[in-house]
Tab-separated table of N, CA and C in Angstrom:
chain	number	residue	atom	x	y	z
A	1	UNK	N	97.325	111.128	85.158
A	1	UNK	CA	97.195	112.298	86.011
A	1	UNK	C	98.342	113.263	85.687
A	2	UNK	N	98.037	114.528	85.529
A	2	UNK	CA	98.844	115.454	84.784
A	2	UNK	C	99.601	115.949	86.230
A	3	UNK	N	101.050	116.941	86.197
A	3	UNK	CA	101.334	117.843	87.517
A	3	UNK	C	100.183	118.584	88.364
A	4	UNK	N	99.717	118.968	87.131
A	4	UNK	CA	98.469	119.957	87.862
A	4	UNK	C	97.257	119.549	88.875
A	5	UNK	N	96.838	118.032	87.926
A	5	UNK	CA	95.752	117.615	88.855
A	5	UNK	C	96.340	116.575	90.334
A	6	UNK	N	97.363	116.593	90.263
A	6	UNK	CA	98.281	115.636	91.226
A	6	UNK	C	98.343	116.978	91.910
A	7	UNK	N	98.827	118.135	91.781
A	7	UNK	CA	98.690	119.289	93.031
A	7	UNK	C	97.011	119.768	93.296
A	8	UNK	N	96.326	119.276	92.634
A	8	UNK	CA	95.041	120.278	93.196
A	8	UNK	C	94.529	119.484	93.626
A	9	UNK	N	95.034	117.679	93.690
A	9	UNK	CA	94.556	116.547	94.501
A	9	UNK	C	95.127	117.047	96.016
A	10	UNK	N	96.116	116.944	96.111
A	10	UNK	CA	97.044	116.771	96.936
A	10	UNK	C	96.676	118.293	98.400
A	11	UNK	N	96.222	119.033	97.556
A	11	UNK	CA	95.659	120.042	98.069
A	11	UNK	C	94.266	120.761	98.169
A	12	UNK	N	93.513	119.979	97.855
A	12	UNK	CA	92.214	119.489	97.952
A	12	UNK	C	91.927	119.308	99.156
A	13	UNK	N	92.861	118.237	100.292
A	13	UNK	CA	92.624	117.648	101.688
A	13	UNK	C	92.123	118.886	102.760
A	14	UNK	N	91.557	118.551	103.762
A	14	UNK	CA	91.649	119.495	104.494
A	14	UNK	C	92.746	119.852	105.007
A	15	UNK	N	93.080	120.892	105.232
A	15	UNK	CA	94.142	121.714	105.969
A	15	UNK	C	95.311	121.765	105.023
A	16	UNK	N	95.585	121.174	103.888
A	16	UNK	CA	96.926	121.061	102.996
A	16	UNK	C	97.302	122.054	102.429
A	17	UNK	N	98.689	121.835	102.711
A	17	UNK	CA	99.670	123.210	102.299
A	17	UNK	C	100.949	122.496	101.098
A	18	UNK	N	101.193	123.553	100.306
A	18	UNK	CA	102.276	123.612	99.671
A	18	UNK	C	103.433	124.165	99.901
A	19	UNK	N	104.454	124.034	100.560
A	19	UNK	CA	105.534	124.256	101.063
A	19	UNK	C	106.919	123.820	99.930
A	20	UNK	N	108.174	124.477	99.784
A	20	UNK	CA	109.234	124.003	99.239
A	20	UNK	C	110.774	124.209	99.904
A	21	UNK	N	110.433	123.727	101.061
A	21	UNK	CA	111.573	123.680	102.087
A	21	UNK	C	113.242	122.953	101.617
A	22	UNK	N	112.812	122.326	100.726
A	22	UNK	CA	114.490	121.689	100.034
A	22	UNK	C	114.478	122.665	98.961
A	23	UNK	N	113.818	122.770	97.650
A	23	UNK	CA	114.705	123.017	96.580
A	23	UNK	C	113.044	123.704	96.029
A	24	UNK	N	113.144	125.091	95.525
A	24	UNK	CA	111.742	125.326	94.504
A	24	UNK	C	111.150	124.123	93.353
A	25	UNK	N	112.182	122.976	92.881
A	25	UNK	CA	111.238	122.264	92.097
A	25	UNK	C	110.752	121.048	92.727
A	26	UNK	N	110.967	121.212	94.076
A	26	UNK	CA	110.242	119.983	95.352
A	26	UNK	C	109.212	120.622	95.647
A	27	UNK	N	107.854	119.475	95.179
A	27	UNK	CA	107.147	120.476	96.090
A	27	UNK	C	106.211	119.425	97.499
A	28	UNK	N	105.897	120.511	98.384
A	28	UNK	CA	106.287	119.292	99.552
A	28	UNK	C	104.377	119.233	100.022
A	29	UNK	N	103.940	118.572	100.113
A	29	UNK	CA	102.462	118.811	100.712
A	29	UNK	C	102.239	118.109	102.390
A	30	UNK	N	101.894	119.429	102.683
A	30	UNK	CA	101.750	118.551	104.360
A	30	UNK	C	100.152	119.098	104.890
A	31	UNK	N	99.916	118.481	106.005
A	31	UNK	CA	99.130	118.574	106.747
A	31	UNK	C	99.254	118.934	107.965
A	32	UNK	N	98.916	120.381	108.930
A	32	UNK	CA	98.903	120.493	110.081
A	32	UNK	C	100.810	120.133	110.657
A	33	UNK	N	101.552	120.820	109.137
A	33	UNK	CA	102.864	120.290	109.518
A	33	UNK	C	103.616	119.179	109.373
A	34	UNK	N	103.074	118.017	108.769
A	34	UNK	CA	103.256	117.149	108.793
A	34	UNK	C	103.318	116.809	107.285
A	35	UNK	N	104.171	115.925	106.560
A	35	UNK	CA	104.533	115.557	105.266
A	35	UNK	C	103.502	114.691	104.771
A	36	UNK	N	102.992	114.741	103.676
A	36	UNK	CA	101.996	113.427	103.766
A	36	UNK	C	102.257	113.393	102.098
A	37	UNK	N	103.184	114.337	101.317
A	37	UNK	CA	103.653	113.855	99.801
A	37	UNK	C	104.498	114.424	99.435
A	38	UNK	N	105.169	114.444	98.545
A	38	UNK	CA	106.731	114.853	97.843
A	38	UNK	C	107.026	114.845	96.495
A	39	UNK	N	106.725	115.792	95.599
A	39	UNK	CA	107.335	115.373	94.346
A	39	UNK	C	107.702	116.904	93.671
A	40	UNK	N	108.655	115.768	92.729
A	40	UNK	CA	109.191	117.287	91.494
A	40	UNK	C	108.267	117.680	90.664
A	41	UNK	N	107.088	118.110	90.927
A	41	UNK	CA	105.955	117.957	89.588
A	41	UNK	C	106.297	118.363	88.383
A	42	UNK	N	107.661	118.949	87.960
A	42	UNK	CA	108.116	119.077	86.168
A	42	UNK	C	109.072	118.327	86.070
A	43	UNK	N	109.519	117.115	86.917
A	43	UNK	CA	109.941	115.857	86.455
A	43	UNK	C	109.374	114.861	85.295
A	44	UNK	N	109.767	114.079	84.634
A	44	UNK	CA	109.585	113.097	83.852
A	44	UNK	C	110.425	112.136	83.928
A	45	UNK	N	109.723	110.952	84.385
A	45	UNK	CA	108.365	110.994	84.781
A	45	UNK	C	108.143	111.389	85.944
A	46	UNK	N	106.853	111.720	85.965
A	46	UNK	CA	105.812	112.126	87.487
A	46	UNK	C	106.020	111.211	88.504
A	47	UNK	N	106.682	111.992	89.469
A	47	UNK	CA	106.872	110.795	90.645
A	47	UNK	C	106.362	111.441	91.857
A	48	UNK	N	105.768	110.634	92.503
A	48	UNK	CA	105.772	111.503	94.214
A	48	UNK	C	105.512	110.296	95.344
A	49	UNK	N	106.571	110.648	96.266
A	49	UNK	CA	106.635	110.048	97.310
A	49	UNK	C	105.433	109.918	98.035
A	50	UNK	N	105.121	108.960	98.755
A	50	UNK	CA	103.630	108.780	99.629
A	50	UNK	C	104.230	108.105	101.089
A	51	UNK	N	103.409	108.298	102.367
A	51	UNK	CA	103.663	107.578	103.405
A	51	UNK	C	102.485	106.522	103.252
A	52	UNK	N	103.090	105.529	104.024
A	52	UNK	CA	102.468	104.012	103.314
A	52	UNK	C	102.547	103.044	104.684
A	53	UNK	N	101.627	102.646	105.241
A	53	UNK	CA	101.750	101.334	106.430
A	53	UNK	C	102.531	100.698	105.950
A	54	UNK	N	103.852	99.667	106.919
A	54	UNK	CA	104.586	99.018	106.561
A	54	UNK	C	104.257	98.157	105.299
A	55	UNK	N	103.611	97.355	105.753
A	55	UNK	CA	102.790	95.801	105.203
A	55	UNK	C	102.307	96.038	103.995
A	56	UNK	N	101.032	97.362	104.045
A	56	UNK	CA	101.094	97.503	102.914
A	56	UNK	C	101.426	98.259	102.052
A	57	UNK	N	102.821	98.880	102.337
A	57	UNK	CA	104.261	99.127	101.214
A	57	UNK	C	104.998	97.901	101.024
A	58	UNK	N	104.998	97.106	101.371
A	58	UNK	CA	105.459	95.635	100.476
A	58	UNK	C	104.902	95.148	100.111
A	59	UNK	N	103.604	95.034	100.112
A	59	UNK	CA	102.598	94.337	99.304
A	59	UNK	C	101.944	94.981	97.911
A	60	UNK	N	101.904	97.037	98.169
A	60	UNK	CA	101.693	97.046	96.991
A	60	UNK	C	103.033	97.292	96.340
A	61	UNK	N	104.231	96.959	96.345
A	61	UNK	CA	105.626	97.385	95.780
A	61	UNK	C	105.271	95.757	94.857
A	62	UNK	N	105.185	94.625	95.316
A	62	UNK	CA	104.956	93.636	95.191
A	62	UNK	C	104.233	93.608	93.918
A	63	UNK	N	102.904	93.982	93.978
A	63	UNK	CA	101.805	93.990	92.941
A	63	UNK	C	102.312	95.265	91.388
A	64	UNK	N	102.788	95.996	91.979
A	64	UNK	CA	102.363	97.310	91.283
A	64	UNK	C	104.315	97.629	90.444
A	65	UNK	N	104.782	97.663	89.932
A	65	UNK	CA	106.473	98.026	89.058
A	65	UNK	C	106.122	99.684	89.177
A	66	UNK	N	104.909	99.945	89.374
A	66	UNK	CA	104.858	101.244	89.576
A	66	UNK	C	105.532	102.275	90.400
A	67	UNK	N	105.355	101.370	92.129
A	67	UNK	CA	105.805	101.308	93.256
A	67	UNK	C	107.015	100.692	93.871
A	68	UNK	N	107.575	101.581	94.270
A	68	UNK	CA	109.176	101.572	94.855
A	68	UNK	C	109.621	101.846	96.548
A	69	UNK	N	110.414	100.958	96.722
A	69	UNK	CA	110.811	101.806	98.287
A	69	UNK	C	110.986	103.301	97.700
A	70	UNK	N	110.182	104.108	98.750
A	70	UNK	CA	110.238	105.769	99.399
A	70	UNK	C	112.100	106.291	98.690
A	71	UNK	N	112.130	106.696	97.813
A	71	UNK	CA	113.544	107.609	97.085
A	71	UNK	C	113.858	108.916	98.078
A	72	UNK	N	115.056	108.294	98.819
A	72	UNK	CA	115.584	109.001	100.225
A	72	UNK	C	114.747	110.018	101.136
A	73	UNK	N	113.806	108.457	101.666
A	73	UNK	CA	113.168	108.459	102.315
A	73	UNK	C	113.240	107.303	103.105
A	74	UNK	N	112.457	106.868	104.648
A	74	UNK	CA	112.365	105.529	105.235
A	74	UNK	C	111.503	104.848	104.132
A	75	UNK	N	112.488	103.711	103.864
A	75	UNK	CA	111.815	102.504	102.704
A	75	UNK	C	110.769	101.861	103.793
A	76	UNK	N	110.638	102.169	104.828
A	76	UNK	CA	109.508	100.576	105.452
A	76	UNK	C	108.230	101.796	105.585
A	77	UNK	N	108.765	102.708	105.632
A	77	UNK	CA	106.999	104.083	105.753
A	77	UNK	C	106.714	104.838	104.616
A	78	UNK	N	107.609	104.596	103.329
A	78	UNK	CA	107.331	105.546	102.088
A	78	UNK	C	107.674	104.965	101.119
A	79	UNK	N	106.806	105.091	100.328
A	79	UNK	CA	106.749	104.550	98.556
A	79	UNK	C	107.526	105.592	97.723
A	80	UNK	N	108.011	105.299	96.609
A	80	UNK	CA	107.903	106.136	95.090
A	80	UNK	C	106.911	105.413	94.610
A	81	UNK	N	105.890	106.594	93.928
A	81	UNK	CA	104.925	106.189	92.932
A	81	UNK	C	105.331	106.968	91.545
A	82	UNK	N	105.264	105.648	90.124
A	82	UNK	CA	105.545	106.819	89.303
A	82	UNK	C	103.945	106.734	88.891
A	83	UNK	N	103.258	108.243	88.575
A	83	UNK	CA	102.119	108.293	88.532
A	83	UNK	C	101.708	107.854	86.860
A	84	UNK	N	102.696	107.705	86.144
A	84	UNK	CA	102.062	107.065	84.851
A	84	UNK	C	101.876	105.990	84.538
A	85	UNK	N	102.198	104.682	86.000
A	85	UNK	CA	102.609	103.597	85.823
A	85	UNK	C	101.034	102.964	86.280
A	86	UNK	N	100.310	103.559	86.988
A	86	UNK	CA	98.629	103.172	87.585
A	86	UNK	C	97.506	104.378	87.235
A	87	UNK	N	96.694	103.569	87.264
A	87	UNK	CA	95.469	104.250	86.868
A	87	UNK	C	95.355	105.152	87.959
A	88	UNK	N	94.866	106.394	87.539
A	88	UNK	CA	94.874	107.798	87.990
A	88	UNK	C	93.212	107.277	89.365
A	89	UNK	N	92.744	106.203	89.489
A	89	UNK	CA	92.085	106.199	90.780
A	89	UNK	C	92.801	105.879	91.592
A	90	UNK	N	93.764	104.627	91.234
A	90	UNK	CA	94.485	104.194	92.371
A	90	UNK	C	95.591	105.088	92.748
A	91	UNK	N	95.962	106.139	91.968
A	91	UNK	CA	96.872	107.310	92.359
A	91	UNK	C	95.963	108.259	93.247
A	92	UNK	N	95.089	108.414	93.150
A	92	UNK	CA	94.417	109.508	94.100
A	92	UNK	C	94.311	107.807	95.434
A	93	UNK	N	93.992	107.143	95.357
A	93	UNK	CA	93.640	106.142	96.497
A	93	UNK	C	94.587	105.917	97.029
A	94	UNK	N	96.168	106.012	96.511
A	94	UNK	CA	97.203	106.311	97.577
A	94	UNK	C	97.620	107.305	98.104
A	95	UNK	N	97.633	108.126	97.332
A	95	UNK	CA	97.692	109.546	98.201
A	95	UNK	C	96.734	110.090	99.290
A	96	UNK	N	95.503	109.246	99.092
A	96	UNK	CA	94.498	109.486	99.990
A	96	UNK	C	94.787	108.927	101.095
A	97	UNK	N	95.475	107.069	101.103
A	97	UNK	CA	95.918	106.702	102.376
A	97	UNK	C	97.184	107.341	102.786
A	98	UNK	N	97.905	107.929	102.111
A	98	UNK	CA	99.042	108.765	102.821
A	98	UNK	C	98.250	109.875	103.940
A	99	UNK	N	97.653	110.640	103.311
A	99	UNK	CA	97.060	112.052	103.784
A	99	UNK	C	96.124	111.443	105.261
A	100	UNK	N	95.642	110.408	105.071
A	100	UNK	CA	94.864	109.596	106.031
A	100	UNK	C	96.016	109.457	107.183
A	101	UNK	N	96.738	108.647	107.032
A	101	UNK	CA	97.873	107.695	108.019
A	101	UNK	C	98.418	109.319	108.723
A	102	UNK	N	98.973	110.137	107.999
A	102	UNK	CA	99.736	111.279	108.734
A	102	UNK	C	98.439	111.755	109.223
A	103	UNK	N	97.407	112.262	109.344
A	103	UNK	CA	96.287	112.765	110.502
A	103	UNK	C	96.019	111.529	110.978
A	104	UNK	N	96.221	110.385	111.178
A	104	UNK	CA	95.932	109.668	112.122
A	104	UNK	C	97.218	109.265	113.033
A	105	UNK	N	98.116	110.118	112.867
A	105	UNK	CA	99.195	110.093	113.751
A	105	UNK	C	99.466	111.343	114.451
A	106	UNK	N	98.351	112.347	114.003
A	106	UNK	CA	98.023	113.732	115.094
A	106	UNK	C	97.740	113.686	116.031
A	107	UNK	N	97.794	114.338	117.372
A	107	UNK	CA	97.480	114.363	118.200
A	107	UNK	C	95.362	114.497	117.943
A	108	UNK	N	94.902	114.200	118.898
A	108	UNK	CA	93.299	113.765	118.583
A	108	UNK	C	92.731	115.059	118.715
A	109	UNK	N	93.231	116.257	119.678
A	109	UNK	CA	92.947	117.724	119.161
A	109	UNK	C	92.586	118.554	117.454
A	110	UNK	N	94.138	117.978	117.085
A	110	UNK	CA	94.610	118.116	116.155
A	110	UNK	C	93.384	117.801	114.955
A	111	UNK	N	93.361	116.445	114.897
A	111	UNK	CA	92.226	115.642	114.505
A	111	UNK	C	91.027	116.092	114.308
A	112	UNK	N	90.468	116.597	115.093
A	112	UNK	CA	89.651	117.112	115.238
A	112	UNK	C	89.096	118.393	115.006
A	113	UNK	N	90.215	119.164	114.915
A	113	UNK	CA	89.935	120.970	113.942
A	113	UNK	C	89.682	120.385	112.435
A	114	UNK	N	90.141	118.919	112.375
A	114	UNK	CA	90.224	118.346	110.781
A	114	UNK	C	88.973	117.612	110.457
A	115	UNK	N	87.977	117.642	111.213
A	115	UNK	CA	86.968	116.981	111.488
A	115	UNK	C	87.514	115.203	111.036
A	116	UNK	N	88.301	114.908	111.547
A	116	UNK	CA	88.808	113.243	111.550
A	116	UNK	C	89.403	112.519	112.939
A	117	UNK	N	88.135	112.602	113.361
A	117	UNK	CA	88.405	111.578	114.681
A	117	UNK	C	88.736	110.406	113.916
């Protein structure tokens, strides 16, 4: 997965924004305000932070050399993924449960302009 298609994933979701609140080569993707990814996309390698259920951020850190405790971030709610290290489905399939977990920690209003009860 190249920078490019990792941002037009990432912003693909409903409601997702590109924001660069630390530094112009961070770029930050949230939802309804909320963080749901993080990366330098002209880094090498391609890395971007994901929010991750406890359990299973140790389980896939476990499986995957790909996957790292969250790089200054909470290690028990956020991964580093380097994206050249897994196949480009299971990179969209974590970023998808990131983008998931942060709207399911919206208020159910919220949720719901997102069509995700």
């Amino acid at each position: 997965m190249t920078p490019a298609e990792l941002r037009a994933f990432c912003l693909g979701f409903n409601a997702a924004v590109e924001e660069f609140p630390f530094t112009p080569e961070t770029s930050v993707f949230k939802v309804l305000g909320k963080v749901f990814a993080l990366s330098a996309l002209d880094a090498e390698p391609l890395k971007v932070n994901l929010k991750c259920e406890p359990e299973a951020a140790v389980r896939l850190r476990a499986e995957h050399a790909a996957i790292v405790p969250g790089w200054h971030m909470n290690k028990r709610h956020w991964n580093t993924v380097t994206v050249g290290g897994l196949p480009d489905a299971m990179v969209r399939e974590v970023v998808e449960d990131s983008y998931d977990l942060v709207v399911a920690g919206l208020p159910r209003a919220e949720r719901l302009k997102l069509d995700r009860p």
